[in-house]
Amino acid sequence: MRRLFWLGLGVAAGVVVTRKVAGMTFKATPAGVAENLGDAMREMAGAIGTFGADVRAGMSEREDELAREVQAKTGYSYSRSAEARARRAGGK
């Protein structure tokens, strides 16, 4: 019975080691390197997209703060739709 246990344990360890080695050798092949590079590029693109969204949100927030300050000091009411109309008309 003990020999059967150790045989089973050895077979299981052999399977695990074989799978690990096969995975590591795949990563060293050109296809594995390309897959890893593709994953890294997708991750970087996602991070850049998130950064861009954060920058746009911050710009919008700061623009609103500045518009409130200008309105408080001068009484001029700024609206983004007025800016968009001026741009379409060629004014800006």
XYZ file of C-alpha atoms in Angstrom:
92
model
C 0.000 0.000 0.000
C 2.848 2.393 0.822
C 4.501 1.761 -2.503
C 1.254 2.547 -4.323
C 0.942 5.830 -2.398
C 4.497 6.881 -3.263
C 4.017 5.828 -6.871
C 0.870 8.002 -7.121
C 2.643 10.898 -5.457
C 5.563 10.571 -7.872
C 3.254 10.481 -10.893
C 1.389 13.578 -9.669
C 4.655 15.441 -9.062
C 5.887 14.409 -12.502
C 2.740 15.756 -14.154
C 3.009 19.069 -12.296
C 6.686 19.489 -13.157
C 6.078 18.540 -16.798
C 3.298 21.131 -17.128
C 5.414 23.839 -15.508
C 8.356 23.109 -17.789
C 6.100 23.052 -20.862
C 4.635 26.429 -19.865
C 8.070 27.914 -19.325
C 9.388 26.630 -22.642
C 6.335 28.065 -24.434
C 7.078 31.473 -22.947
C 10.581 31.286 -24.436
C 9.310 30.621 -27.972
C 8.594 33.498 -30.361
C 4.854 32.858 -30.043
C 5.068 33.006 -26.250
C 7.107 36.200 -26.323
C 4.623 37.762 -28.749
C 1.724 36.769 -26.487
C 3.419 38.313 -23.447
C 4.230 41.459 -25.404
C 0.644 41.704 -26.635
C -0.672 41.386 -23.089
C 1.721 44.084 -21.906
C 0.669 46.426 -24.726
C -3.032 45.915 -23.929
C -2.360 46.657 -20.274
C -0.396 49.795 -21.179
C -3.133 50.975 -23.548
C -5.697 50.567 -20.783
C -3.530 52.541 -18.366
C -3.031 55.321 -20.910
C -6.771 55.453 -21.565
C -7.499 55.697 -17.847
C -4.876 58.425 -17.458
C -6.429 60.381 -20.347
C -9.884 60.101 -18.800
C -8.528 61.340 -15.463
C -6.809 64.288 -17.158
C -10.000 65.236 -19.043
C -12.053 65.022 -15.840
C -9.518 67.203 -14.014
C -9.489 69.745 -16.843
C -13.266 69.931 -16.836
C -13.354 70.356 -13.073
C -10.717 73.094 -13.168
C -12.521 74.850 -16.035
C -15.712 74.887 -13.961
C -13.814 76.339 -10.984
C -12.304 79.068 -13.150
C -15.683 79.874 -14.722
C -17.221 80.268 -11.250
C -14.363 82.566 -10.205
C -14.718 84.713 -13.335
C -18.479 84.952 -12.820
C -18.033 85.901 -9.156
C -15.495 88.635 -9.953
C -16.845 90.042 -13.209
C -20.447 88.925 -13.451
C -19.771 87.326 -16.856
C -21.518 83.982 -17.175
C -19.490 81.495 -19.226
C -21.104 78.466 -20.789
C -19.510 75.701 -22.797
C -22.362 75.724 -25.291
C -21.565 79.366 -26.121
C -17.961 78.372 -26.772
C -19.064 75.497 -29.012
C -21.360 77.821 -31.016
C -18.530 80.329 -31.466
C -16.182 77.606 -32.634
C -18.698 76.299 -35.175
C -19.283 79.820 -36.443
C -15.535 80.332 -36.864
C -15.290 82.937 -34.123
C -12.576 81.120 -32.136
